[in-house]
Each structure stands twice: as structure tokens, then as C-alpha cells.
mmCIF file of C-alpha atoms in Angstrom:
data_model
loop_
_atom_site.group_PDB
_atom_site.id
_atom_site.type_symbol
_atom_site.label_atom_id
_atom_site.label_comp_id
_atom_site.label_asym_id
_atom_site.label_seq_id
_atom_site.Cartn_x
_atom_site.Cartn_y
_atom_site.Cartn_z
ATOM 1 C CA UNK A 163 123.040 67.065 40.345
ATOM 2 C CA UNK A 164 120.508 66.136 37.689
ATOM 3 C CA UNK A 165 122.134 63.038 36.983
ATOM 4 C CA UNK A 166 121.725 62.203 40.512
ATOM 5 C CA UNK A 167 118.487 62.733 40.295
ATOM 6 C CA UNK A 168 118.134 60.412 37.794
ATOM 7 C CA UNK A 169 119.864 57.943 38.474
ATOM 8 C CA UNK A 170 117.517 57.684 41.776
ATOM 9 C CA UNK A 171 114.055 58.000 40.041
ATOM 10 C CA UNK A 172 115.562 54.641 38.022
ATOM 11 C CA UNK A 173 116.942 52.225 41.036
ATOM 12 C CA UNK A 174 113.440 53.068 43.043
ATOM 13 C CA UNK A 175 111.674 52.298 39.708
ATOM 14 C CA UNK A 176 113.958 49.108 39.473
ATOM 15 C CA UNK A 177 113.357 48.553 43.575
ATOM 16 C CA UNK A 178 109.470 48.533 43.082
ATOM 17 C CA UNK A 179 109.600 46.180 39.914
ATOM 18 C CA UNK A 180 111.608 43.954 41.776
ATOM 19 C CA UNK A 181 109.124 44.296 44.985
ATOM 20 C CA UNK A 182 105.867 43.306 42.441
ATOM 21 C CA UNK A 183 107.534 40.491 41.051
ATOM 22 C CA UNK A 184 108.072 39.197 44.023
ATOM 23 C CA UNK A 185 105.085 39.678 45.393
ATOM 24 C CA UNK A 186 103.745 37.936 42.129
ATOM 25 C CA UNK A 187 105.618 35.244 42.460
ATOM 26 C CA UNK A 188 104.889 34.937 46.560
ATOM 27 C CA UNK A 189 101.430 34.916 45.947
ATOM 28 C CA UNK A 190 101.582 32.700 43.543
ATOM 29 C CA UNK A 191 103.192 30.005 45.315
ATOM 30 C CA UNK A 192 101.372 27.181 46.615
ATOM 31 C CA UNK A 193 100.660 29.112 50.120
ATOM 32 C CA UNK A 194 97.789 27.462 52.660
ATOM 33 C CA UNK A 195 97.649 30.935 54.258
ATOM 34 C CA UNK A 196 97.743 34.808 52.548
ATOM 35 C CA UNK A 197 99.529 37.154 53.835
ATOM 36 C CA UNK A 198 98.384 40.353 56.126
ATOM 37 C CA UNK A 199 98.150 42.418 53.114
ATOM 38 C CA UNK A 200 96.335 40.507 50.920
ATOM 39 C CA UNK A 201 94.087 39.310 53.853
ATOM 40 C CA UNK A 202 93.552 43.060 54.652
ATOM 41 C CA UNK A 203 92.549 43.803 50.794
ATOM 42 C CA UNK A 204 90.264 40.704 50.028
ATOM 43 C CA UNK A 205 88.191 41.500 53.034
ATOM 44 C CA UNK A 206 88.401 45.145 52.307
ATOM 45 C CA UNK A 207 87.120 44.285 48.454
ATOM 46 C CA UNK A 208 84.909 42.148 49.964
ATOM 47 C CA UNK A 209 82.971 44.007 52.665
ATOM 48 C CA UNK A 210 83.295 46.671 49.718
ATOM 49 C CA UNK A 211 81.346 44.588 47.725
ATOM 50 C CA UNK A 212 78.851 43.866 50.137
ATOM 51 C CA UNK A 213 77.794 47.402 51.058
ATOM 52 C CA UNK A 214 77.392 48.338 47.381
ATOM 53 C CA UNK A 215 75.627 44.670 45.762
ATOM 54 C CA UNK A 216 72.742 45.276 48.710
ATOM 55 C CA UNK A 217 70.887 48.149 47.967
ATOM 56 C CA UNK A 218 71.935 47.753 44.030
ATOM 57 C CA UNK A 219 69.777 44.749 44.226
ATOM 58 C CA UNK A 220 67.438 46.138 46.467
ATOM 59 C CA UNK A 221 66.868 48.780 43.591
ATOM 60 C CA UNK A 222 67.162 46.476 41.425
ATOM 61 C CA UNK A 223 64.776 43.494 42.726
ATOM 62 C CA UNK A 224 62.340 46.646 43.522
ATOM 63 C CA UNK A 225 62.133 47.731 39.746
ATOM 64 C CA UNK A 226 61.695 44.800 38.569
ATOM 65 C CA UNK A 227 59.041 44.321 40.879
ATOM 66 C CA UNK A 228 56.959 47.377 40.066
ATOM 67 C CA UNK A 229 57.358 46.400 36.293
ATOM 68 C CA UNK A 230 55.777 43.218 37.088
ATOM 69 C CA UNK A 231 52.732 44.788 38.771
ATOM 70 C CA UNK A 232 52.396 47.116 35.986
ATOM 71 C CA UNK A 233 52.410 44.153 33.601
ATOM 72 C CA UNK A 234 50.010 42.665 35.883
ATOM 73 C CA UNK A 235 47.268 45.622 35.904
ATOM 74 C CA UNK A 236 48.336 45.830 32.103
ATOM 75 C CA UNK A 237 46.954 42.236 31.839
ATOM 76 C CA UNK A 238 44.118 42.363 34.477
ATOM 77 C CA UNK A 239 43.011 45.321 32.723
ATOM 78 C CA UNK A 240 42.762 43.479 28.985
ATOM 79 C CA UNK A 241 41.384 40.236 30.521
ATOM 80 C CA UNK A 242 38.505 42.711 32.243
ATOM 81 C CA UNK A 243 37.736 44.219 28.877
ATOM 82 C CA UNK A 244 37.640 40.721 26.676
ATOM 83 C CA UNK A 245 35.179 39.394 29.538
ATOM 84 C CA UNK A 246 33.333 42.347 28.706
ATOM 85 C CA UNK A 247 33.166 41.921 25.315
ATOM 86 C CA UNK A 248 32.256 38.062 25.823
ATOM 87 C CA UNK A 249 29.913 39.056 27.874
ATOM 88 C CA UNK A 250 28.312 41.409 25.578
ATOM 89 C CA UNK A 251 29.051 38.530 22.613
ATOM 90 C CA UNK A 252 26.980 36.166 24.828
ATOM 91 C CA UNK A 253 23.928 38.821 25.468
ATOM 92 C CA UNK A 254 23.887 39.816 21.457
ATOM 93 C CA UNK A 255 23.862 35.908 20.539
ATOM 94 C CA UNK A 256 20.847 35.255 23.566
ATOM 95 C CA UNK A 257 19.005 37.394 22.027
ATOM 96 C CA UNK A 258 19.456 36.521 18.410
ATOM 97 C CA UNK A 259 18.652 32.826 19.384
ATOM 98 C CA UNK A 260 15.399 34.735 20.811
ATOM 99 C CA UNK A 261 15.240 36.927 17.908
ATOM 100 C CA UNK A 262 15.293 33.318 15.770
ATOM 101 C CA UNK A 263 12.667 31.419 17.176
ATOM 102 C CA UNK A 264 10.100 34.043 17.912
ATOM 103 C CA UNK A 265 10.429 34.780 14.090
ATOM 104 C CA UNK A 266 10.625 31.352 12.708
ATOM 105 C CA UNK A 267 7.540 30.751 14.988
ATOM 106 C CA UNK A 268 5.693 33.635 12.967
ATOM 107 C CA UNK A 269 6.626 32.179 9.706
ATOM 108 C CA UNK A 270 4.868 28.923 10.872
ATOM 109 C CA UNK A 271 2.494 30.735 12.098
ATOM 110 C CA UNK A 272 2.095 33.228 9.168
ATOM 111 C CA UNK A 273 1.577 29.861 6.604
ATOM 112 C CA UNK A 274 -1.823 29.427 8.539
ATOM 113 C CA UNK A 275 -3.189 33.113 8.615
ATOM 114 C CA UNK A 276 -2.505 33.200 4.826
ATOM 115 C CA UNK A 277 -6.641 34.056 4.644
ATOM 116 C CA UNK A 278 -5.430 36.803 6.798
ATOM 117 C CA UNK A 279 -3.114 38.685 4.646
ATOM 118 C CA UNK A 280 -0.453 38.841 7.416
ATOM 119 C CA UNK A 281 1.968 41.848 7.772
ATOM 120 C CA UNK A 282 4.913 41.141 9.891
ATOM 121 C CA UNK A 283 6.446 44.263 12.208
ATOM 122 C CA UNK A 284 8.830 44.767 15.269
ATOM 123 C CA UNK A 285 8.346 46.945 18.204
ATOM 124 C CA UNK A 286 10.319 50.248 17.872
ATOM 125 C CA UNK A 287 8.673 51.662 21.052
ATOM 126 C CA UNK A 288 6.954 51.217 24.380
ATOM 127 C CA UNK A 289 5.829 54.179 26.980
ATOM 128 C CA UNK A 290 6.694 52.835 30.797
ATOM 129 C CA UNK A 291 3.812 54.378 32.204
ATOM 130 C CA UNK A 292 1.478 53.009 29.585
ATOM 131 C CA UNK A 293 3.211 49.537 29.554
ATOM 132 C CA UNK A 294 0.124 46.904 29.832
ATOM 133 C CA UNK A 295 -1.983 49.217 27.251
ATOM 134 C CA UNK A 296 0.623 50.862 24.097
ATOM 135 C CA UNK A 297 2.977 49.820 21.962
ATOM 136 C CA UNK A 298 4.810 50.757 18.148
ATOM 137 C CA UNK A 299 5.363 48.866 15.531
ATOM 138 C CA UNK A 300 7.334 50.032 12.593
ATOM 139 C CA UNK A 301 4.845 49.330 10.153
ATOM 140 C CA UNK A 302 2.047 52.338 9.240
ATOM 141 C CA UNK A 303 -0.387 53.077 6.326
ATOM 142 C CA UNK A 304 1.984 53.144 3.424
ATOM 143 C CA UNK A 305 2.799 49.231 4.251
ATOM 144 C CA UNK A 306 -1.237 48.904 5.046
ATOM 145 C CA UNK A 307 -1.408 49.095 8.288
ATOM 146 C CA UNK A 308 -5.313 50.279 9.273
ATOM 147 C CA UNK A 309 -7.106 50.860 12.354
ATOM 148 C CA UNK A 310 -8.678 47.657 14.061
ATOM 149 C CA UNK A 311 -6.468 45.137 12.073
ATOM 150 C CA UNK A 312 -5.799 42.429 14.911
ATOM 151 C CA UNK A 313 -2.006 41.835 16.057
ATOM 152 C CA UNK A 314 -0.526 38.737 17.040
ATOM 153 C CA UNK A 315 2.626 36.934 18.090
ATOM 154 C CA UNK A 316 3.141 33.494 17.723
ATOM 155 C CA UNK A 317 1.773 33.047 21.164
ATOM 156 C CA UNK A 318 -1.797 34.512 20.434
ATOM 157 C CA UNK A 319 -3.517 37.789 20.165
ATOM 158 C CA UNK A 320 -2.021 40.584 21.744
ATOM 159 C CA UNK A 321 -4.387 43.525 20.454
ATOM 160 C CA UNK A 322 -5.128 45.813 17.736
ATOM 161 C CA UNK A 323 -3.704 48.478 15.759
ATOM 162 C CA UNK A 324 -5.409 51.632 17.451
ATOM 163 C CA UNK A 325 -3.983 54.365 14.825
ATOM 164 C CA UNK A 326 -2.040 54.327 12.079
ATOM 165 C CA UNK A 327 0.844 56.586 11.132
ATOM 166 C CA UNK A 328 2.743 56.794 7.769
ATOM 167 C CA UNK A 329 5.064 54.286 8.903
ATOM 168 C CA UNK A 330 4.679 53.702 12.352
ATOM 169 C CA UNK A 331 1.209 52.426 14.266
ATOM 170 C CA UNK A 332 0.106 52.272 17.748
ATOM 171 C CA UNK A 333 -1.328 48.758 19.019
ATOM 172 C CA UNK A 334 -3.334 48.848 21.543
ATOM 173 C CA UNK A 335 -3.024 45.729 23.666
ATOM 174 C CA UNK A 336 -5.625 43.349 25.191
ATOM 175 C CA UNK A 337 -4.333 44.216 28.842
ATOM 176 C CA UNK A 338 -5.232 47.814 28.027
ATOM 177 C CA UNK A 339 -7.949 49.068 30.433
ATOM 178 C CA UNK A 340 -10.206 51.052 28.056
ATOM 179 C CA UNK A 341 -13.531 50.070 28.648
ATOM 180 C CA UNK A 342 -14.202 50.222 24.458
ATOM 181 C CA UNK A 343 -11.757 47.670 23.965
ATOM 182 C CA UNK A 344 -13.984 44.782 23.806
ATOM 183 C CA UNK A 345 -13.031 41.679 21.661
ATOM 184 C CA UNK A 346 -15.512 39.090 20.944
ATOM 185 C CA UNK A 347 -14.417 35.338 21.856
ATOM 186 C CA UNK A 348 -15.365 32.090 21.820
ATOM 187 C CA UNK A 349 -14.337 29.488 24.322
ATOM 188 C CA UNK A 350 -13.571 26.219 22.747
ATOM 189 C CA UNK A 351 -15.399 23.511 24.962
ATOM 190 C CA UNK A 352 -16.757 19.526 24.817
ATOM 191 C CA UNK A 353 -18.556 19.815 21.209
ATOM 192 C CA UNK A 354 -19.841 23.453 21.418
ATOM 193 C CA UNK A 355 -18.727 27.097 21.811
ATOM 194 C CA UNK A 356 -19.399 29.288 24.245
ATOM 195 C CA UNK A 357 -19.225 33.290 23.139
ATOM 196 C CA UNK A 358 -18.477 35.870 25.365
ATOM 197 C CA UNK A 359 -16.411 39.570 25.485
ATOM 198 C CA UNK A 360 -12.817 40.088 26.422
ATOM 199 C CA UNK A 361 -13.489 43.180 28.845
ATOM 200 C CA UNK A 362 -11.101 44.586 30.882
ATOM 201 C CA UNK A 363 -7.422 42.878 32.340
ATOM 202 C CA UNK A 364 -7.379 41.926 36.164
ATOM 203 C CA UNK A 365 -3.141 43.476 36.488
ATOM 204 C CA UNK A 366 -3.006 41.678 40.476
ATOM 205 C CA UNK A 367 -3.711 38.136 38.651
ATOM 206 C CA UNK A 368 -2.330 39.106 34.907
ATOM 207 C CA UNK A 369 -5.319 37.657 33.861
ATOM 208 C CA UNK A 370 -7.831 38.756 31.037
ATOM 209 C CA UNK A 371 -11.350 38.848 32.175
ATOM 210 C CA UNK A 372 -14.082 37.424 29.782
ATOM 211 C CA UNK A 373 -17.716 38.631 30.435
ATOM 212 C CA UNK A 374 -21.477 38.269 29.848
ATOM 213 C CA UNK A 375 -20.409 34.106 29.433
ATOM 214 C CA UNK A 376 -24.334 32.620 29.863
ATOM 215 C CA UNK A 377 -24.655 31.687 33.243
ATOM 216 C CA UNK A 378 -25.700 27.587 32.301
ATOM 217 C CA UNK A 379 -22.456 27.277 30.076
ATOM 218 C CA UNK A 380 -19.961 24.538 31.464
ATOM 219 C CA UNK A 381 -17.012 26.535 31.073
ATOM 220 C CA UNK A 382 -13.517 24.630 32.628
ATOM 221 C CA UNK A 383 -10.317 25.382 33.341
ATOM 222 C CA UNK A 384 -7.945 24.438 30.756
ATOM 223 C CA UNK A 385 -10.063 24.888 27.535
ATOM 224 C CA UNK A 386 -8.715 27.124 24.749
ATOM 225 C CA UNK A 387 -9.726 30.132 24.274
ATOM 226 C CA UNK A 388 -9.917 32.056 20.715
ATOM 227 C CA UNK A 389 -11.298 35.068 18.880
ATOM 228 C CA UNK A 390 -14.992 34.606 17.190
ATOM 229 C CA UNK A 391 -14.769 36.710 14.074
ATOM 230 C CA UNK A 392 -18.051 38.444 15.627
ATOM 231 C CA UNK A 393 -18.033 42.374 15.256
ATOM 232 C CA UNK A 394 -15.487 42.075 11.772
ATOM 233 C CA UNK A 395 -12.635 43.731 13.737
ATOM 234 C CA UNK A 396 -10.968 40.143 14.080
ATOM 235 C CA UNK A 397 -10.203 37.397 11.905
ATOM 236 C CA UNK A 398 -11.928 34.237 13.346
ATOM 237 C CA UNK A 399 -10.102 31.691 15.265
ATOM 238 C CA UNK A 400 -6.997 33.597 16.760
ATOM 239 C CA UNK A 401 -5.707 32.221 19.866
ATOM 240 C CA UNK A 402 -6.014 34.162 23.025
ATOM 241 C CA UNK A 403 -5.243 32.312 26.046
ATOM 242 C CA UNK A 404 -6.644 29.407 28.177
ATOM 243 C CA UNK A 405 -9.390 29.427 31.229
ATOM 244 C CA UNK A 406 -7.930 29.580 34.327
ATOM 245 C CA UNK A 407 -10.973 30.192 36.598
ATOM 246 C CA UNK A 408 -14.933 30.706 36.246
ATOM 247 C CA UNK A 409 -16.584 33.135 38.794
ATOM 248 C CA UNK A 410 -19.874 34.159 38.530
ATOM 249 C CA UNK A 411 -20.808 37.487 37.764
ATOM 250 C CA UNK A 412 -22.733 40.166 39.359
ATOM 251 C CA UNK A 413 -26.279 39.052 40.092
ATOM 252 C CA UNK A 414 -25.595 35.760 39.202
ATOM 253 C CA UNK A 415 -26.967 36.205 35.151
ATOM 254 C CA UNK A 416 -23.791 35.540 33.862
ATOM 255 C CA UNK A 417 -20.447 34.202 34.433
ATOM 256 C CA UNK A 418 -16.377 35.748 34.105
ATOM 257 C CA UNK A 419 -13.363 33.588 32.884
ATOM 258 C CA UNK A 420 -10.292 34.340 33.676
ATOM 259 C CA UNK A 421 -8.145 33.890 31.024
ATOM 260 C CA UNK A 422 -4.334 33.302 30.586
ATOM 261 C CA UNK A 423 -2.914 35.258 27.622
ATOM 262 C CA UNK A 424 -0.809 32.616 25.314
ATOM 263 C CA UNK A 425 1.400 35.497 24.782
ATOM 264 C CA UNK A 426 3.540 37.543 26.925
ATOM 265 C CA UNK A 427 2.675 40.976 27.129
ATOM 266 C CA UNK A 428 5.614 41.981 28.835
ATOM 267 C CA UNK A 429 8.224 40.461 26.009
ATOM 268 C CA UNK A 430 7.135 41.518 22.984
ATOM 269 C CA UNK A 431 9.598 42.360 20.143
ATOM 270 C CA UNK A 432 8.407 40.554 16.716
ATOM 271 C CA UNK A 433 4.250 40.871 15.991
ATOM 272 C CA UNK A 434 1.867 40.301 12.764
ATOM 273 C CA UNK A 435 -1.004 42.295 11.945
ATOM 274 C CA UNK A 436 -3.596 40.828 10.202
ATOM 275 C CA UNK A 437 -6.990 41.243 8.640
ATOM 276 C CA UNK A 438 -9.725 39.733 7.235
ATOM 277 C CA UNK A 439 -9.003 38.624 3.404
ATOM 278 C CA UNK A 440 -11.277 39.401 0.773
ATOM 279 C CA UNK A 441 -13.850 37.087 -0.410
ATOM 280 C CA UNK A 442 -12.111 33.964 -2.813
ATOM 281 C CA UNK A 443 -13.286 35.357 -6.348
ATOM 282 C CA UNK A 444 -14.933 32.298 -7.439
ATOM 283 C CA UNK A 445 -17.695 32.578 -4.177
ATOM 284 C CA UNK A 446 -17.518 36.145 -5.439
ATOM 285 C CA UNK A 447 -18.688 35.475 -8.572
ATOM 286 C CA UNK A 448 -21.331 32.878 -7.483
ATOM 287 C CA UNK A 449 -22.721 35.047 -4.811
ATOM 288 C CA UNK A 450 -23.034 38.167 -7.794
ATOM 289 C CA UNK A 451 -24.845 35.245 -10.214
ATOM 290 C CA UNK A 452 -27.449 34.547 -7.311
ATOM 291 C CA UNK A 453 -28.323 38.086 -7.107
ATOM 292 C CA UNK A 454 -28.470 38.565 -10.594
ATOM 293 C CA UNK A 455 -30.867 35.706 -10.395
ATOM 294 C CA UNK A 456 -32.606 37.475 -7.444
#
């Protein structure tokens, strides 16, 4: 009975090796048409195929998307922060440019105040609601910094040093409107000079006013304005602005200038203070022989 068996399991073995070969060799001949079975499987494999490649690309196409946008963001996000920083690159090398030629026009500047004994500072500080009247400079007493030494850009007068600190000092600006700061000036005109006081700062015209100008003097717009070295708070022959206008003053005894600062007192960063120099030691010496003569 076993053998039977056997003997069966090996002629169906030998039945399907037979089949496959011949199927082999069927569908390997030069046929213009398959058959119903292997019709039936290709489009089986086939429609298989289909249903799974879809949404495996659809997966895949939406992964790959998604990385994309990150790397997009990614990139947006670095391009954002270098125009930042070339932005910031462009602001730092503005104002060094600025920074440049407001200094180099002190040192020109500083050649002819040499008399002066010329201190150059920078502005450390400014109080908003004292904008037109205060500022401080990081220069004080121990770099010899005194009260009523004149300050300057290389625009013209600005003001003077009001008090003096160890090593900071408050200016106190020409646009200030305390009645006791009064500068003497002169008004260069056609072969003469015409004196007068810098009193007071008109802030609807940003315009200094200069007073008690003699009624008779021919004062025009356009001529130069400077300080007179009357009083001996400042050095002769500062610049201070130009005439604008001429309006006569109460009563009709005098006149007021309006005068156009040469510098900007809302842009100041670099200043000078400077004083009087002493007396050159050889008229020194020859005004102590006349008094020993005296």
C-alpha cells in the first residue's frame, strides 16, 4: 500500500513537470495571441500593479514635496537673515563714511584753531526733552575741559561747555533758550563789522536770533556770521551761521537777524572744544619789558 502511494506522489510529480515544460515551451513559441491563462494573469499583475504604484507614488511624490518646502523655508529663512546682516553691514559702513568725514573735517578744521588749543570729543549723551538745549561729551576736567570753553563742529559753533565733570561735560547749545546764554557776534559785511548778541533760538523757523544790531547797520541776507571774541568766553572768529532775514526790533532802536546755524544741531556726534591760547611768550616778554619801563 505504501508503495502505491508512492509510486503516485512520483507520476503526478512527473505529470506536472511535463505540464510546465510544456507550457514553457507553448509560451515560448512565436504566438500572435496568449492564451486565457496568461491573459487572465498579466492583467491580473497588471491591474495589481496599478492599485499599489498609485498611492505609493502619491506618498511618495507627497514626501518629497514637503521636503522641498522645508528646504525652501530652510533657504528663505537664511537668505532673510544675510539681508539682515547686509543690511546692518550697509547702516555700520553709512555711518562710518559719516563718522569719516565729519572727523577729517575737524582735523582740517582743528589745523586752523591751533591758537585755540583744540580738544576733540564725541557725544555720549543727549536728554529728548532737553534736545535743542543739552548735550555730553566724553571729555571732563581731567582732559581740561572748563566751564565756558566754546564747542564747535566743523560746521560752526554749536555752544559751550556749561559744567564740567571728571570725564564727562555738559554743552550747552546755542539753540538753548536760557536767557544768560548770550554770545557776542559780529556780522561780517561790505568792509566793516557789525556787533551784536546771539539771544535766544526762534524753534518754528530753526533760526538763531541776533539782537541789539544798531538800527542804521546795512545788514543782508547772505553775509557770514561769526563770534567776536568780546566778553573772553569765545575765541574770536568762529563761524556761526549766515543772515537769513533782518527785522527790526521793538521800538524801532535796533534791529534782529535771523541767523542760520552752519551746523546741525540735530546731528551732532564728533565736536571740539576750544579756548583762548595763552599769550605767544615773546609778546609776553615785550609787554613785561614795557611795564618794567613803566
Amino acid at each position: 500500500m505504501p508503495q502505491f502511494f508512492l509510486n503516485k506522489r512520483l507520476i503526478i510529480l512527473l505529470v506536472s513537470i511535463i505540464i510546465l515544460v510544456a507550457l514553457i515551451g507553448f509560451s515560448l513559441s512565436g504566438r500572435s495571441k496568449l492564451s486565457w491563462p496568461e491573459q487572465f494573469i498579466k492583467d491580473t499583475t497588471g491591474w495589481v500593479q496599478t492599485a499599489v504604484s498609485r498611492p505609493t507614488h502619491y506618498v511618495a511624490n507627497f514626501f518629497e514635496n514637503l521636503k522641498d518646502l522645508q528646504n525652501t523655508y530652510t533657504e528663505n529663512k537664511e537668505l532673510k537673515s544675510r539681508l539682515d546682516e547686509l543690511a546692518r553691514l550697509e547702516s555700520e559702513v553709512q555711518k562710518l563714511k559719516k563718522d569719516n568725514t565729519e572727523l577729517q573735517e575737524i582735523l582740517d578744521i582743528k589745523d586752523s584753531l591751533s591758537a585755540f588749543e583744540p580738544k576733540q570729543a564725541t557725544v555720549i549723551g543727549r536728554n529728548p526733552d532737553k534736545w535743542t538745549e543739552l548735550l555730553i561729551i566724553n571729555k571732563g576736567s581731567r582732559d581740561g575741559i572748563e566751564q565756558n570753553m566754546a564747542v564747535i563742529t566743523a560746521k560752526g559753533l554749536i555752544g559751550k561747555v556749561k559744567n564740567s565733570e571728571s570725564f564727562t561735560s555738559t554743552v550747552q547749545l546755542l539753540s538753548s533758550m536760557d536767557p544768560t546764554n548770550r554770545i557776542s557776534a559780529e556780522i561780517q559785511a561790505d568792509g566793516e563789522s557789525i556787533f551784536g548778541f546771539i539771544e535766544g533760538y526762534d524753534d518754528e523757523k530753526g533760526l538763531l536770533m541776533m539782537k541789539r544790531i544798531p538800527s542804521d547797520a546795512k545788514v543782508k541776507k547772505g553775509q557770514t556770521v561769526i563770534s567776536s571774541g568780546k566778553g573772553g568766553v569765545f575765541p574770536k572768529g568762529l563761524l556761526i551761521g549766515k543772515v537769513v532775514e533782518v527785522a527790526p526790533a521793538e521800538y524801532g532802536l535796533t534791529q534782529t537777524a535771523y541767523i542760520e546755524p552752519g551746523a546741525n544741531f540735530d546731528d551732532i556726534e564728533h565736536v571740539m572744544v576750544a579756548k583762548r591760547g595763552s599769550v605767544q611768550p615773546d609778546i609776553k616778554d615785550m609787554i613785561d619789558d614795557k611795564e618794567e619801563e613803566l
